[in-house]
XYZ file of C-alpha atoms in Angstrom:
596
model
C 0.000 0.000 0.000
C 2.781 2.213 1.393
C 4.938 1.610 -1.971
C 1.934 2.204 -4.374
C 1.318 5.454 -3.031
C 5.273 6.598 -3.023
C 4.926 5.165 -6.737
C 1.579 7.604 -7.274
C 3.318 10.449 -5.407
C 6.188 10.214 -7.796
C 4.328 9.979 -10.846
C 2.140 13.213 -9.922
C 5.151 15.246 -10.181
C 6.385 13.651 -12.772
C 2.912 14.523 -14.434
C 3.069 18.525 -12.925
C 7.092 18.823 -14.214
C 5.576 17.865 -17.739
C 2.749 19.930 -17.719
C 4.766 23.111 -16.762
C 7.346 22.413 -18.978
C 4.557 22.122 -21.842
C 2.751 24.896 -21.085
C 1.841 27.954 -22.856
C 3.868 30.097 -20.167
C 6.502 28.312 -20.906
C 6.823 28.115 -24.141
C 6.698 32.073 -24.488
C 9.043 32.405 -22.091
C 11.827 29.635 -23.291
C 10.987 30.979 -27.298
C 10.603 34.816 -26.625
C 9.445 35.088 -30.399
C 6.034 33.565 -29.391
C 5.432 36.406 -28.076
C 6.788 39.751 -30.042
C 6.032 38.080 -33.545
C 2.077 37.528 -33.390
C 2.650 41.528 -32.997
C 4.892 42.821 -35.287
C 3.808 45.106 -37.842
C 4.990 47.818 -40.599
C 6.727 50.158 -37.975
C 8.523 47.739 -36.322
C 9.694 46.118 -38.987
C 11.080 50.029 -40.244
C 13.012 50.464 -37.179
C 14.461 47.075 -36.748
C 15.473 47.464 -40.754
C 17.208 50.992 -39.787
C 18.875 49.771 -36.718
C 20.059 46.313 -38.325
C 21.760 48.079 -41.186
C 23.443 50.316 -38.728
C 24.471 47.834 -36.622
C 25.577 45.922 -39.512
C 27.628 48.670 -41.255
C 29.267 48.762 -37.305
C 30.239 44.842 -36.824
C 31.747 44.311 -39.926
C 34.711 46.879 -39.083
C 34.560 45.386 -35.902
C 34.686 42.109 -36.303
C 37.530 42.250 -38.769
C 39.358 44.340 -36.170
C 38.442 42.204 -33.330
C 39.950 38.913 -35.190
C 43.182 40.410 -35.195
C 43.147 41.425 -31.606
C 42.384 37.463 -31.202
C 45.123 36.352 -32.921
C 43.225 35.117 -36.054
C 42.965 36.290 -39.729
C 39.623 39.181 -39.793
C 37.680 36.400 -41.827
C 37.068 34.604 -38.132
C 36.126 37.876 -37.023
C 32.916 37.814 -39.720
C 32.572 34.100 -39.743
C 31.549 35.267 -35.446
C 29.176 38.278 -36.508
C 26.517 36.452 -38.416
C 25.250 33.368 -36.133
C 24.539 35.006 -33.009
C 22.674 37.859 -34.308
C 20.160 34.934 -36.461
C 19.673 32.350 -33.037
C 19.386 35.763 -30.740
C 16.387 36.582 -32.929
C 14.520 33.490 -31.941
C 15.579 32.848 -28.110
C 16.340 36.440 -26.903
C 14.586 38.117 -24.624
C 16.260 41.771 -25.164
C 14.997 43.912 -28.119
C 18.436 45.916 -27.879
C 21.213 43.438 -27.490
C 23.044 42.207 -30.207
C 25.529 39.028 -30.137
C 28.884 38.714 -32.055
C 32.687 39.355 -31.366
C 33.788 41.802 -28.483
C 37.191 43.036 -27.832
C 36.820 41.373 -23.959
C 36.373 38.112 -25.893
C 38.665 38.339 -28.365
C 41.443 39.272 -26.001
C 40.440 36.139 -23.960
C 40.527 34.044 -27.330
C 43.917 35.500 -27.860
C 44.778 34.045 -24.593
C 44.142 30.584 -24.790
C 44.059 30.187 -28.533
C 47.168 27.837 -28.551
C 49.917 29.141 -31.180
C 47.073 30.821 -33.170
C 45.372 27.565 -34.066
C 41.757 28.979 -34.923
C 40.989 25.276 -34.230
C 41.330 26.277 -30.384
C 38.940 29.624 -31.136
C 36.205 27.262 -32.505
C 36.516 24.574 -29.821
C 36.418 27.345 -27.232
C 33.659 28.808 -28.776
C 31.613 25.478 -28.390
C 32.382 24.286 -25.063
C 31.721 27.755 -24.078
C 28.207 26.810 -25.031
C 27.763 24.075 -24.045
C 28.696 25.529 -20.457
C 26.860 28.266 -20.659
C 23.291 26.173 -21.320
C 24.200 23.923 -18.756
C 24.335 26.621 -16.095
C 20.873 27.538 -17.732
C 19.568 24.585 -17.047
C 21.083 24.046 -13.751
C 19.903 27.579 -12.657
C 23.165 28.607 -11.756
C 22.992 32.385 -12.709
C 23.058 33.497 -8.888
C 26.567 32.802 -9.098
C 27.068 35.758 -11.282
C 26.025 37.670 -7.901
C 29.566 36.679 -6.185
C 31.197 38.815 -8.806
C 30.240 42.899 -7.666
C 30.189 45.674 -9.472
C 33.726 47.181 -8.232
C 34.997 43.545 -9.995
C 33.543 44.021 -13.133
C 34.519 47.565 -13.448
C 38.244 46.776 -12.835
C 38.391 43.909 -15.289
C 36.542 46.155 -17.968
C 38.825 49.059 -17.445
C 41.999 46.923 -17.056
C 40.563 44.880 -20.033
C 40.429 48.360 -22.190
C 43.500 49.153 -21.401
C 44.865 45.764 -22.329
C 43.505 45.905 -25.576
C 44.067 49.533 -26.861
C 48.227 48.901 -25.412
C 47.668 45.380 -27.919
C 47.103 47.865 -30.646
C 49.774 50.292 -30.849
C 52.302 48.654 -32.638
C 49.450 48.579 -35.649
C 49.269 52.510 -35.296
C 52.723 53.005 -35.694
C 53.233 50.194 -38.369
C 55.281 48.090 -36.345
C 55.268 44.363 -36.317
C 55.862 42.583 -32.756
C 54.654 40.053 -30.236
C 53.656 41.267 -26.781
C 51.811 39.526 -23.638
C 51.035 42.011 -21.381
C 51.015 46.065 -21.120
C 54.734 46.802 -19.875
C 55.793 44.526 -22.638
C 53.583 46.179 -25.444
C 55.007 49.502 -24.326
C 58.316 48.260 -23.578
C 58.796 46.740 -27.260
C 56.882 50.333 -28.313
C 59.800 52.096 -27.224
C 62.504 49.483 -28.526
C 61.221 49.555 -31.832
C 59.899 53.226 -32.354
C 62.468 53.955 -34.426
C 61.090 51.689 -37.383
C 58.215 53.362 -37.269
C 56.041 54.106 -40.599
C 55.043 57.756 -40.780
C 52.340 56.748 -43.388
C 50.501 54.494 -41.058
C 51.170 56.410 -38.192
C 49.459 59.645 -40.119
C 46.593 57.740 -41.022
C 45.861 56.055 -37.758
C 45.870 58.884 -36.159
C 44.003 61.057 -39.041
C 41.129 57.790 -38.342
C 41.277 58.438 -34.152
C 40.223 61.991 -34.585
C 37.924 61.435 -37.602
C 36.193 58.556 -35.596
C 36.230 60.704 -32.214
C 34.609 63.558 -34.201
C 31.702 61.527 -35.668
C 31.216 60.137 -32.627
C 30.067 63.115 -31.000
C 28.055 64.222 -34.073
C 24.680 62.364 -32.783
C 24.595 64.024 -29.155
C 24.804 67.279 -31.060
C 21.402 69.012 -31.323
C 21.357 69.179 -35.145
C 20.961 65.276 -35.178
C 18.137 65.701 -33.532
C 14.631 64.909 -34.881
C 11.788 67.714 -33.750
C 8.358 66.996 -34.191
C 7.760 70.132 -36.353
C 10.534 69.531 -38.948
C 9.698 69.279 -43.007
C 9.971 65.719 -44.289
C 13.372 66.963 -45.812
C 14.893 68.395 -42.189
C 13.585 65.183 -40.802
C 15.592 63.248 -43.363
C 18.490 65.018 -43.458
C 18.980 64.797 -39.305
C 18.920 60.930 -39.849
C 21.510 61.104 -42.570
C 23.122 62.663 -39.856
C 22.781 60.619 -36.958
C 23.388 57.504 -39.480
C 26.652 59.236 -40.745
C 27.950 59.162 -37.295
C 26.903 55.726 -35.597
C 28.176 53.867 -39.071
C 31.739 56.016 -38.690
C 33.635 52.641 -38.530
C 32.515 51.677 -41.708
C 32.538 55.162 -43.129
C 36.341 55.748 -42.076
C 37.009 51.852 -42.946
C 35.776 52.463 -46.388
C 37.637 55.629 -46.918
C 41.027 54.488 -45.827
C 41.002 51.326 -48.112
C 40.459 53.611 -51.134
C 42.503 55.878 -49.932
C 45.137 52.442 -49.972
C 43.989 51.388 -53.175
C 45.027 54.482 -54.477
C 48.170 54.657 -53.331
C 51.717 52.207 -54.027
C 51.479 48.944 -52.756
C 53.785 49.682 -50.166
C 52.619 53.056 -48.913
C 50.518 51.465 -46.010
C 50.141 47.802 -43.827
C 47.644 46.297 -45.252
C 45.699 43.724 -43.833
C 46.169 41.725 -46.634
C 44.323 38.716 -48.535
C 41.169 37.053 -46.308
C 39.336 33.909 -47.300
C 36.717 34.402 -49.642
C 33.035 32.731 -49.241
C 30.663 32.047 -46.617
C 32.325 29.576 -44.035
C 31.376 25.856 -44.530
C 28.519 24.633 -41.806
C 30.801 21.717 -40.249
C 31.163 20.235 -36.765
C 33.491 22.475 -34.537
C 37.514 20.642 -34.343
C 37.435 17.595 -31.657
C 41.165 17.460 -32.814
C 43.929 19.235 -34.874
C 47.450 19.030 -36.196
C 50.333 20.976 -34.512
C 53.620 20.356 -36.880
C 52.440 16.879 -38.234
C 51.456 15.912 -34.691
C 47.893 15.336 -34.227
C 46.553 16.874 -31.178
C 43.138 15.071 -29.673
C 40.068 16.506 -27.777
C 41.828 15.569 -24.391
C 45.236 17.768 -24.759
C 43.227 20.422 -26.417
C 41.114 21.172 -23.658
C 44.136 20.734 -21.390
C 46.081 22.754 -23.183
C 43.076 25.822 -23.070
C 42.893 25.008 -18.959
C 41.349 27.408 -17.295
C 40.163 29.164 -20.631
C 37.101 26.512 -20.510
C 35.950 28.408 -17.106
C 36.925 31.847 -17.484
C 35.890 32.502 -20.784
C 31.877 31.711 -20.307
C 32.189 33.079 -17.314
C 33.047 36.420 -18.877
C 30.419 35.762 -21.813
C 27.267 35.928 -19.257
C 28.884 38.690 -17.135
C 28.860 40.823 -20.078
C 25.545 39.549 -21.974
C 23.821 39.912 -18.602
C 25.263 43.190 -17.667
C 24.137 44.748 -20.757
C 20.391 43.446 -20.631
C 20.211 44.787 -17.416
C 21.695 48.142 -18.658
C 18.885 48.439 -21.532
C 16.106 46.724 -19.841
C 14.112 49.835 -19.178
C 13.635 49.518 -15.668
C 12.179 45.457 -16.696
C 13.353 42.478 -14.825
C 15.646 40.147 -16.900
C 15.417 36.574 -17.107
C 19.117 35.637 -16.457
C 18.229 32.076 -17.335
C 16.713 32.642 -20.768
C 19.726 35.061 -21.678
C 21.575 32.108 -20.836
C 20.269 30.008 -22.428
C 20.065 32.231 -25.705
C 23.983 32.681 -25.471
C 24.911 29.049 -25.196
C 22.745 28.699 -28.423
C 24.686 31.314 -29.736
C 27.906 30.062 -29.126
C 27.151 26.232 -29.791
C 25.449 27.329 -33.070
C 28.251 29.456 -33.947
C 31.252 26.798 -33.754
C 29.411 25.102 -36.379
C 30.357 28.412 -38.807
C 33.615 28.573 -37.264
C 33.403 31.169 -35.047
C 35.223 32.738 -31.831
C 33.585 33.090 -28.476
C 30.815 35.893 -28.546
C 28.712 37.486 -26.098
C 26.584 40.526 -25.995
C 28.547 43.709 -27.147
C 27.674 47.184 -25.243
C 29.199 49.433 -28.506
C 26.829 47.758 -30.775
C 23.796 47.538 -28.721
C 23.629 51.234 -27.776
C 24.122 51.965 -31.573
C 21.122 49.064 -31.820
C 18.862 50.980 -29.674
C 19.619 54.690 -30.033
C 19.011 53.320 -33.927
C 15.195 52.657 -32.978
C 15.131 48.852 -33.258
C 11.856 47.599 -32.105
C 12.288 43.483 -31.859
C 14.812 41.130 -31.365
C 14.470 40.646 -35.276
C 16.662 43.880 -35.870
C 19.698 41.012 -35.778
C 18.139 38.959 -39.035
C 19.215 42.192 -41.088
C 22.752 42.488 -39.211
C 23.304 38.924 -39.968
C 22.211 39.224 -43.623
C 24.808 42.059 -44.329
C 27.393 40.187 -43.055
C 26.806 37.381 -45.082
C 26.201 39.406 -48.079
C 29.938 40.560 -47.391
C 31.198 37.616 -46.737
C 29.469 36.126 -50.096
C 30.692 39.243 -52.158
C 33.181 42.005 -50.842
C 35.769 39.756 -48.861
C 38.495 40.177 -51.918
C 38.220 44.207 -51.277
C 38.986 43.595 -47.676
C 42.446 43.295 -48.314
C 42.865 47.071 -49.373
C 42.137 47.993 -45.456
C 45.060 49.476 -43.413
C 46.046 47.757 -40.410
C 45.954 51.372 -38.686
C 43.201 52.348 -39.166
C 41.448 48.883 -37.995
C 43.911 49.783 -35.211
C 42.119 53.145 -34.705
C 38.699 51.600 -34.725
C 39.560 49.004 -31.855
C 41.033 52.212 -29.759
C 38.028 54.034 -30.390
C 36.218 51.162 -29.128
C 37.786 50.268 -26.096
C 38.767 53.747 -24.426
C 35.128 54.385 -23.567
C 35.402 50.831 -21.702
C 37.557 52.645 -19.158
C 35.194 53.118 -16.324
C 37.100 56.020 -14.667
C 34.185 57.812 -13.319
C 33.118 54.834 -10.974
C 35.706 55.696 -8.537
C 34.657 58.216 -7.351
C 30.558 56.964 -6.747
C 32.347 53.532 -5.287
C 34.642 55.623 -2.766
C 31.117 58.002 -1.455
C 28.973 54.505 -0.713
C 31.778 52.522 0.381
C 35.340 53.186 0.836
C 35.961 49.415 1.672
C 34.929 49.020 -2.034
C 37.928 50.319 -3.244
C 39.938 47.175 -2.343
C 38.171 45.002 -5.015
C 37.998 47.752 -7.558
C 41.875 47.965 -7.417
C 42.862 44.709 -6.518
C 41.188 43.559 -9.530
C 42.511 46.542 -11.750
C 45.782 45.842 -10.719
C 46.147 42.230 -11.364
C 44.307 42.261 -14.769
C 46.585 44.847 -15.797
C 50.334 43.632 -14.406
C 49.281 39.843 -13.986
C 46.437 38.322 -16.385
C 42.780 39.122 -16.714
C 41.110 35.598 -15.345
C 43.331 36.263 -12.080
C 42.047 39.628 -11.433
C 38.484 38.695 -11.685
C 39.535 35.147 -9.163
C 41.385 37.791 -6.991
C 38.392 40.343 -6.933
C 36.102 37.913 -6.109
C 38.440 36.665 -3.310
C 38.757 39.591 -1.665
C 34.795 40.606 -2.012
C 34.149 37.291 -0.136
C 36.880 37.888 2.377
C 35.298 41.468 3.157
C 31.977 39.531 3.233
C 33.056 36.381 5.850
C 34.974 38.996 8.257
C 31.659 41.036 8.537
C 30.058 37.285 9.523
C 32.586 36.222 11.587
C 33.118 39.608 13.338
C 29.457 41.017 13.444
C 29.098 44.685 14.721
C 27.713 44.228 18.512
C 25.707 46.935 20.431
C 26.359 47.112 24.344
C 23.974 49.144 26.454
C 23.099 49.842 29.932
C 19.626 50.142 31.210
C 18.974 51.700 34.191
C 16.082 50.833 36.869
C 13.093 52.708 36.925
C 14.006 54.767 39.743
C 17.998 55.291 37.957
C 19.449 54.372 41.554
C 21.442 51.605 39.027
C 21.834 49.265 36.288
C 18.707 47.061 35.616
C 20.582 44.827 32.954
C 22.809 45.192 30.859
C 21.462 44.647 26.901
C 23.408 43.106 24.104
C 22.812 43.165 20.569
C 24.713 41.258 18.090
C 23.550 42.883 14.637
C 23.703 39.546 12.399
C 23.080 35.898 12.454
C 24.749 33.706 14.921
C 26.765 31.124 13.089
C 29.403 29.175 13.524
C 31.896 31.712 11.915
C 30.894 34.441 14.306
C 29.910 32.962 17.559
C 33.615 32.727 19.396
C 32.919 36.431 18.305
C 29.778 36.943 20.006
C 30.367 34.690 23.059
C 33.536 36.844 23.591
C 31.420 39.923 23.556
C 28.613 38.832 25.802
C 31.141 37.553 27.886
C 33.133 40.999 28.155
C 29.845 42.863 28.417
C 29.073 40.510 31.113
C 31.902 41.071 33.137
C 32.812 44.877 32.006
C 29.641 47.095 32.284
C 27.804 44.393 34.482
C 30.603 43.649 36.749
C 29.804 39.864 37.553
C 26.738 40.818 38.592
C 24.041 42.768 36.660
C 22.211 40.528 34.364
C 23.306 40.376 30.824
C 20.137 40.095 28.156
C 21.142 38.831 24.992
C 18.960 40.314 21.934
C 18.262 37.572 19.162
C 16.163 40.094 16.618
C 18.921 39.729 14.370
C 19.408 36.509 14.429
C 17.882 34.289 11.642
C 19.170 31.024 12.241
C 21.715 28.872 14.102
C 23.782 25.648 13.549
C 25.539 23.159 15.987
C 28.562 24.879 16.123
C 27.116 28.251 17.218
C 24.255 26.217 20.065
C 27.882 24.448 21.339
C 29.187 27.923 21.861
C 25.945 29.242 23.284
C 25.786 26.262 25.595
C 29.190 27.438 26.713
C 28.651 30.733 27.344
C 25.636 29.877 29.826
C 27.947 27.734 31.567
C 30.092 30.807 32.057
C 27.389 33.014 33.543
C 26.541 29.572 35.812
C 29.656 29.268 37.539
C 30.028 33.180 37.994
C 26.823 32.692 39.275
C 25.607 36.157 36.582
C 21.973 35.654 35.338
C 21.783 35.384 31.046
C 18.476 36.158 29.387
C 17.596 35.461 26.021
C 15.132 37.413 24.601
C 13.200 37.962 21.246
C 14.214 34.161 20.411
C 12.206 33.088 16.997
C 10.997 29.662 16.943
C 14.000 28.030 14.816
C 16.547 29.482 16.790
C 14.585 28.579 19.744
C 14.833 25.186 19.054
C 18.063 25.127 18.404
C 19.464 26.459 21.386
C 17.128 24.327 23.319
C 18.524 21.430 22.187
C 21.237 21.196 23.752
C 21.136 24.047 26.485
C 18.737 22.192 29.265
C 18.466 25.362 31.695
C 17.991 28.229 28.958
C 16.295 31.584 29.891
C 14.419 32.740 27.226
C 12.338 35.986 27.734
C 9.441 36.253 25.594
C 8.452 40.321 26.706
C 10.043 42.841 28.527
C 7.737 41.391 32.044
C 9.591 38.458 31.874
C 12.862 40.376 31.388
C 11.441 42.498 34.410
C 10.415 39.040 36.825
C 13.731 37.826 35.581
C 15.768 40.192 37.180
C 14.048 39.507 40.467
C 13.617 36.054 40.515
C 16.068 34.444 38.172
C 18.597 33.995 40.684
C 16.594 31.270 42.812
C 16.161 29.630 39.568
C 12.274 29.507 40.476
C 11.279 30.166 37.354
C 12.372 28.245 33.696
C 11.187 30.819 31.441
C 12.171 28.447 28.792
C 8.463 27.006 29.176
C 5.379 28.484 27.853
C-alpha cells in the first residue's frame, strides 16, 4: 500500500514537471518570439530594418578588427558576426542586445588560442556553449552575484587598457609580439624607431575622424523635432546615421585611400578567405607540426580558458540586458540560455567566443530597433559581405582597424566609478583595485579570481566579526543598572559565535561587573547551527559558575529550538515582564522561562 502510493506520489510530479514544462507560459518564455512576432507590424519592422543596417555597417569593421586582436585572420572575425545575431532573434529576450565578437572576448581568445590555431577559437567557442546552457539549465545564474560591481569595473577598465596597449604597434606600423602592457610599451619604445610615418598619419588622421563623428549624434542638429519638413527630418537621420556607421565610413575611406596609393605606402591587412564559411562540426582534434593533437590535450592545453571565458560571456551579456532593460526584470536564465545557443550554433560556422557587445547595442537601440528581429538584417549584411566584398577587404590598413579598436575600447575605461564607489563605500575600493591591478600587471582571469576573493573575504569577516551593540539600562528609579542589553547585529553562526560569546562575555563582566544581568537580543538573528548552540551552551555555563543571570530574549521559533537542544536550563524571555520578573527572581532559579 505504502509503496503504491510513493509510486503515485512520484508519478504526480512527474505529471506537474511535464505539464509546466509544456505549457503555454513556458513556451513564451523559453521561445521569446512567441510572443513579439504575433505583434509585429509595418513600424517595427522600419526600425528594426534601420537599426540592423546600422548595426551591420558597425560589426563588420569590428569584427575584422576584433579577429586580429584574437590572434586570427579578420575572416574569423565575420565568420563570429553572423550566427549570433540569427539564433538571438529566436531565443532572446532583449529587443536591444546584439551578439557577435567583443574586444573582452577576443582578447580572452587571444589568450588561450594555442599558437594561433583557430581550431582552439572554434573549440572554445563550443564548449563555451555548451557551459553556458548547462548553467541555464542548472539555474546557476546566482553565481554571477559573487562577482560585484567594483569587480567588473576593474576587469573592464583593465581589459580596455589591455587591448588599446595590444594595438599600438598597428598605429605606428610596427610588427611585434607582446603579452602584457609593460611589454607592449616596452617593445613600443625598442622599436619606435622603425616606425612608418604613413601608417602612423593615417591612424591617427582615423582616431580623430572617428572621435569627431562620434560626438556628431549628441549634437542638437541630429536631432529629430516633431515640427521639422519631411526633408529636415531626413536630413537629421543622414546625420545621426553618418555618425553611428563612422567605422565603416572611415574603414571604407582608408582602403580607397590604400587602393590608391603604391602597394607599399601602407600595412595592409592583406588577402582574407573568400566565401561564406562551410557549416561543419566544430575541431574535436587538430594538427600541430604533423602531430595530431586530440580533444583531451586540447582542452588541457586551453585550462582554465574553458571556465573563465563563459564566465566572462554571461557577465557581459547579462550586464548589458540589465543596462537596456528599461527599468524590466531580466530573465538571467533565458539570456543564458540564448547565449549558449549562440555560441554552440556558432562553432558550427567557425566562429570565436561571442557574447553581448555594449558598442553595438547602444548603436542598436539609439538606432530605434523595435524586436529582437533587428539582428536577421545584421546577420544578412554580413553574409552578403562575406558572399561578395571579402576580396576588397584586403585594401584595409592595419591602422586604421587599429584606430577603430582604440576608439572602441577607451570608452570601456570606467574612470568615473571611482569616485561613486569611494562616497557609498570606501571598503569598495579594495576590489575595484585589486582587480585593476592584477588584470593589468598579472592576467585578466586572475584579477576577476582575486576580486572575487577579496569581495568574499570582506563579506566572511563582517560574519565572523558582526558589529555588537552594548547598552546599559537603568532601573526605573535610575538608583542603578537594571541589565545590561546586548545586541549582536547579524546571524549567529558558527563563523561568528567565538565572536559573540567573547562579547557577551566581556559585556558581562565589564559594564555588568559579575553581577548585573546580561540580556542577549536575538532580533537579528535568523538562524543557528551546531557549532554556534555548542558555543551558546558554553557561554551559559560561564554566567553559571560566575553565578551572573543570562536572558535570552526575542528568540524566533528556529533558533529557539536550536538552542534548546542542547542548552537544558535556557532563559528565554518572551516580553520585557519576563525580562522584568527575571531580574528579580532568576537567581533562585524559580522560574524556567524556557516554558510556555
Amino acid at each position: 500500500m505504502n509503496q503504491n502510493s510513493n509510486t503515485r506520489s512520484v508519478s504526480d510530479i512527474v505529471q506537474a514537471r511535464a505539464r509546466k514544462f509544456f505549457s503555454k507560459k513556458t513556451l513564451h518564455q523559453r521561445l521569446p518570439i512567441t510572443q513579439w512576432l504575433p505583434k509585429y507590424n509595418l513600424e517595427s519592422l522600419e526600425g528594426d530594418m534601420v537599426a540592423g543596417l546600422t548595426v551591420g555597417l558597425t560589426v563588420i569593421p569590428q569584427g575584422i578588427a576584433y579577429a586580429l586582436v584574437a590572434g586570427l585572420t579578420p575572416n574569423y572575425g565575420l565568420y563570429s558576426a553572423f550566427m549570433g545575431c540569427f539564433v538571438y532573434m529566436f531565443l532572446g529576450s532583449c529587443k536591444d542586445i546584439t551578439i557577435g565578437p567583443t574586444a573582452i572576448m577576443s582578447i580572452m581568445t587571444h589568450e588561450y588560442s594555442v599558437d594561433k590555431n583557430p581550431d582552439y577559437a572554434i573549440l572554445l567557442c563550443f564548449l563555451s556553449g555548451i557551459i553556458i546552457f548547462a548553467a541555464a539549465v542548472c539555474n546557476l545564474g546566482f553565481l554571477i552575484t559573487f562577482i560585484s560591481k567594483p569587480v567588473i569595473a576593474g576587469f573592464t577598465s583593465a581589459a580596455a587598457i589591455s587591448i588599446a596597449s595590444s594595438q599600438l604597434k598597428g598605429l605606428f606600423g610596427l610588427s611585434y609580439q607582446s603579452e602584457s602592457v609593460i611589454e607592449a610599451f616596452s617593445k613600443l619604445f625598442e622599436n619606435i624607431g622603425d616606425t612608418r610615418w604613413q601608417d602612423l598619419t593615417l591612424g591617427l588622421c582615423s582616431i580623430v575622424v572617428l572621435l569627431l563623428m562620434r560626438k556628431l549624434k549628441d549634437l542638437k542638429i541630429t536631432k529629430v523635432q516633431p515640427d521639422d519638413s519631411t526633408y529636415v527630418r531626413i536630413g537629421r537621420k543622414m546625420l545621426f546615421l553618418i555618425s553611428v556607421g563612422r567605422n565603416a565610413i572611415v574603414v571604407i575611406v582608408a582602403g580607397i585611400i590604400a587602393f590608391a596609393a603604391k602597394s607599399d605606402t601602407f600595412t595592409l591587412t592583406g588577402d582574407i578567405e573568400a566565401g561564406l564559411p562551410a557549416f561543419k562540426a566544430p575541431p574535436f582534434s587538430t594538427w600541430d607540426n604533423g602531430t595530431e593533437i586530440y580533444f583531451s590535450e586540447m582542452v588541457s592545453n586551453v585550462g582554465a580558458g574553458i571556465i573563465i571565458i563563459p564566465l566572462i560571456s554571461i557577465l557581459e551579456s547579462i550586464a548589458i540586458a540589465s543596462a537596456f532593460a528599461g527599468g524590466k526584470t531580466i530573465d538571467a536564465t533565458q539570456e543564458m540560455y540564448a547565449l549558449g545557443m549562440c555560441n554552440i550554433l556558432g562553432a558550427f560556422v567557425q566562429s570565436i567566443p561571442v557574447t553581448g557587445s555594449f558598442s553595438r547595442t547602444a548603436v542598436n537601440s539609439t538606432s530605434g530597433v523595435k524586436t529582437p528581429a533587428g539582428g536577421i538584417v545584421t546577420g544578412l549584411l554580413v553574409v552578403l559581405a562575406l558572399a561578395f566584398l571579402t576580396p576588397y577587404f584586403k585594401y584595409i590598413p592595419k591602422a586604421t582597424l587599429s584606430a577603430v579598436i582604440i576608439c572602441a575600447v577607451i570608452f570601456m575605461v570606467e574612470y568615473e566609478t571611482v569616485r561613486p564607489i569611494w562616497k557609498a563605500r570606501q571598503l569598495d575600493q579594495i576590489p575595484l583595485w585589486g582587480t585593476f591591478l592584477t588584470c593589468l600587471f598579472w592576467k585578466l582571469e586572475f584579477g576577476i579570481l582575486v576580486g572575487v576573493g577579496i569581495n568574499l573575504a570582506i563579506l566572511l569577516y563582517g560574519v565572523a566579526r558582526p558589529k555588537v551593540n552594548v547598552s546599559t539600562v537603568l532601573r526605573k528609579d535610575e538608583s542603578g543598572p537594571h541589565y545590561v542589553l546586548v545586541e549582536p547585529r547579524s546571524g549567529l553562526f558558527f563563523p561568528s559565535v567565538d565572536h559573540i560569546r567573547g562579547q557577551v562575555t566581556k559585556a558581562g563582566v565589564g559594564p555588568a561587573e559579575s553581577s548585573v544581568m546580561v540580556v542577549v537580543d536575538c532580533k537579528h538573528f535568523t538562524g543557528i547551527d551546531y557549532t554556534a548552540t555548542k558555543g551558546m551552551k558554553s557561554l551559559c555555563q560561564d554566567f553559571e559558575r560566575r553565578h551572573q543571570p543570562l536572558v535570552f530574549t526575542n528568540v524566533t521559533p528556529g533558533v529557539e529550538r536550536g538552542l534548546c537542544s542542547l542548552i537544558d536550563d535556557i532563559v528565554i524571555a518572551r516580553s520585557s515582564d519576563q525580562i522584568d520578573a527575571a531580574y528579580k527572581i532568576l537567581a533562585r532559579s524559580e522560574i524556567n522561562w524556557n516554558r510556555p
